[in-house]
PDB file of C-alpha atoms in Angstrom:
ATOM      1  CA  ASN A   1       0.161  -0.046   0.084  1.00  0.00           C
ATOM      2  CA  GLU A   2       1.399   3.315  -0.964  1.00  0.00           C
ATOM      3  CA  GLU A   3       1.300   6.006   1.605  1.00  0.00           C
ATOM      4  CA  GLU A   4      -1.728   8.198   0.901  1.00  0.00           C
ATOM      5  CA  ILE A   5      -2.536  11.748   1.731  1.00  0.00           C
ATOM      6  CA  LEU A   6      -6.240  12.727   2.874  1.00  0.00           C
ATOM      7  CA  TYR A   7      -7.206  16.330   3.150  1.00  0.00           C
ATOM      8  CA  LEU A   8      -9.618  16.943   6.083  1.00  0.00           C
ATOM      9  CA  ASP A   9     -11.816  19.928   5.069  1.00  0.00           C
ATOM     10  CA  THR A  10     -13.162  20.905   8.610  1.00  0.00           C
ATOM     11  CA  LEU A  11      -9.783  20.881  10.003  1.00  0.00           C
ATOM     12  CA  LYS A  12      -8.073  22.341   7.002  1.00  0.00           C
ATOM     13  CA  LYS A  13      -5.208  20.122   7.020  1.00  0.00           C
ATOM     14  CA  SER A  14      -3.937  16.804   5.427  1.00  0.00           C
ATOM     15  CA  ILE A  15      -3.006  13.432   6.985  1.00  0.00           C
ATOM     16  CA  LYS A  16      -0.813  10.706   5.877  1.00  0.00           C
ATOM     17  CA  LEU A  17      -2.700   7.385   6.129  1.00  0.00           C
ATOM     18  CA  ASP A  18      -1.045   4.264   7.389  1.00  0.00           C
ATOM     19  CA  PHE A  19      -3.362   1.944   5.431  1.00  0.00           C
ATOM     20  CA  LYS A  20      -6.293   2.551   3.197  1.00  0.00           C
ATOM     21  CA  LEU A  21      -8.325   0.193   1.023  1.00  0.00           C
ATOM     22  CA  LYS A  22     -11.341   1.770  -0.780  1.00  0.00           C
ATOM     23  CA  ASN A  23     -13.307   3.491   1.905  1.00  0.00           C
ATOM     24  CA  ASN A  24     -11.474   1.778   5.004  1.00  0.00           C
ATOM     25  CA  ILE A  25      -8.763   3.173   6.886  1.00  0.00           C
ATOM     26  CA  ILE A  26      -6.474   1.835   9.515  1.00  0.00           C
ATOM     27  CA  GLU A  27      -4.271   4.049  11.698  1.00  0.00           C
ATOM     28  CA  PHE A  28      -1.615   2.742  14.034  1.00  0.00           C
ATOM     29  CA  ASP A  29      -0.757   5.213  16.641  1.00  0.00           C
ATOM     30  CA  GLY A  30       2.431   4.505  18.207  1.00  0.00           C
ATOM     31  CA  ASP A  31       3.390   5.864  21.691  1.00  0.00           C
ATOM     32  CA  TYR A  32       6.263   8.177  20.457  1.00  0.00           C
ATOM     33  CA  TRP A  33       4.144  10.423  18.208  1.00  0.00           C
ATOM     34  CA  HIS A  34       0.786   9.751  19.915  1.00  0.00           C
ATOM     35  CA  ASN A  35       1.179   9.891  23.643  1.00  0.00           C
ATOM     36  CA  ASN A  36       0.918  13.549  24.795  1.00  0.00           C
ATOM     37  CA  PRO A  37      -1.980  15.924  25.367  1.00  0.00           C
ATOM     38  CA  LYS A  38      -1.706  17.910  22.228  1.00  0.00           C
ATOM     39  CA  SER A  39      -1.229  14.702  19.960  1.00  0.00           C
ATOM     40  CA  LYS A  40      -4.198  13.177  21.659  1.00  0.00           C
ATOM     41  CA  LYS A  41      -6.268  15.930  20.996  1.00  0.00           C
ATOM     42  CA  ARG A  42      -5.304  16.261  17.408  1.00  0.00           C
ATOM     43  CA  ASP A  43      -5.909  12.329  17.036  1.00  0.00           C
ATOM     44  CA  LEU A  44      -9.396  12.904  18.519  1.00  0.00           C
ATOM     45  CA  GLU A  45     -10.113  15.444  16.020  1.00  0.00           C
ATOM     46  CA  ARG A  46      -8.784  13.354  13.112  1.00  0.00           C
ATOM     47  CA  ASP A  47     -10.961  10.325  14.240  1.00  0.00           C
ATOM     48  CA  LEU A  48     -14.038  12.535  14.388  1.00  0.00           C
ATOM     49  CA  GLU A  49     -13.439  14.064  11.017  1.00  0.00           C
ATOM     50  CA  LEU A  50     -12.928  10.641   9.433  1.00  0.00           C
ATOM     51  CA  LYS A  51     -16.214   9.362  10.856  1.00  0.00           C
ATOM     52  CA  ASN A  52     -17.889  12.385   9.792  1.00  0.00           C
ATOM     53  CA  MET A  53     -16.694  11.836   6.315  1.00  0.00           C
ATOM     54  CA  ASP A  54     -18.446   8.543   6.246  1.00  0.00           C
ATOM     55  CA  ILE A  55     -14.974   6.436   6.210  1.00  0.00           C
ATOM     56  CA  LYS A  56     -15.039   3.242   7.954  1.00  0.00           C
ATOM     57  CA  TYR A  57     -12.150   4.005  10.391  1.00  0.00           C
ATOM     58  CA  LEU A  58     -10.096   1.882  12.804  1.00  0.00           C
ATOM     59  CA  GLY A  59      -7.614   3.447  15.025  1.00  0.00           C
ATOM     60  CA  LEU A  60      -5.176   1.064  17.087  1.00  0.00           C
ATOM     61  CA  ARG A  61      -2.819   1.733  19.637  1.00  0.00           C
ATOM     62  CA  LYS A  62       0.419   0.234  18.513  1.00  0.00           C
ATOM     63  CA  LYS A  63       1.161  -1.178  22.001  1.00  0.00           C
ATOM     64  CA  ILE A  64      -2.305  -2.843  22.074  1.00  0.00           C
ATOM     65  CA  PHE A  65      -1.951  -4.451  18.421  1.00  0.00           C
ATOM     66  CA  ILE A  66       1.487  -5.788  19.678  1.00  0.00           C
ATOM     67  CA  LYS A  67      -0.158  -7.369  22.610  1.00  0.00           C
ATOM     68  CA  ILE A  68      -3.053  -8.888  20.463  1.00  0.00           C
ATOM     69  CA  LYS A  69      -0.442 -10.062  17.853  1.00  0.00           C
ATOM     70  CA  MET A  70       1.478 -11.852  20.552  1.00  0.00           C
ATOM     71  CA  LYS A  71      -1.459 -13.875  21.482  1.00  0.00           C
ATOM     72  CA  LEU A  72      -2.148 -15.094  18.057  1.00  0.00           C
TER      73      LEU A  72
END
């Protein structure tokens, strides 16, 4: 999957998507970039905007994904 950029009209900014297939997006939020109050607020705004755009969206914390993967 090539890196894709999506423009969020309401937020007036673009985001890089981790994974996109048709109208489905998966984002992996690692602690390094997503574990401070400013980032969490930005992520919440992003998540709400994607849902408002009628995009099927799944946001995963990398730490939780790794725990699930280890159990498989």
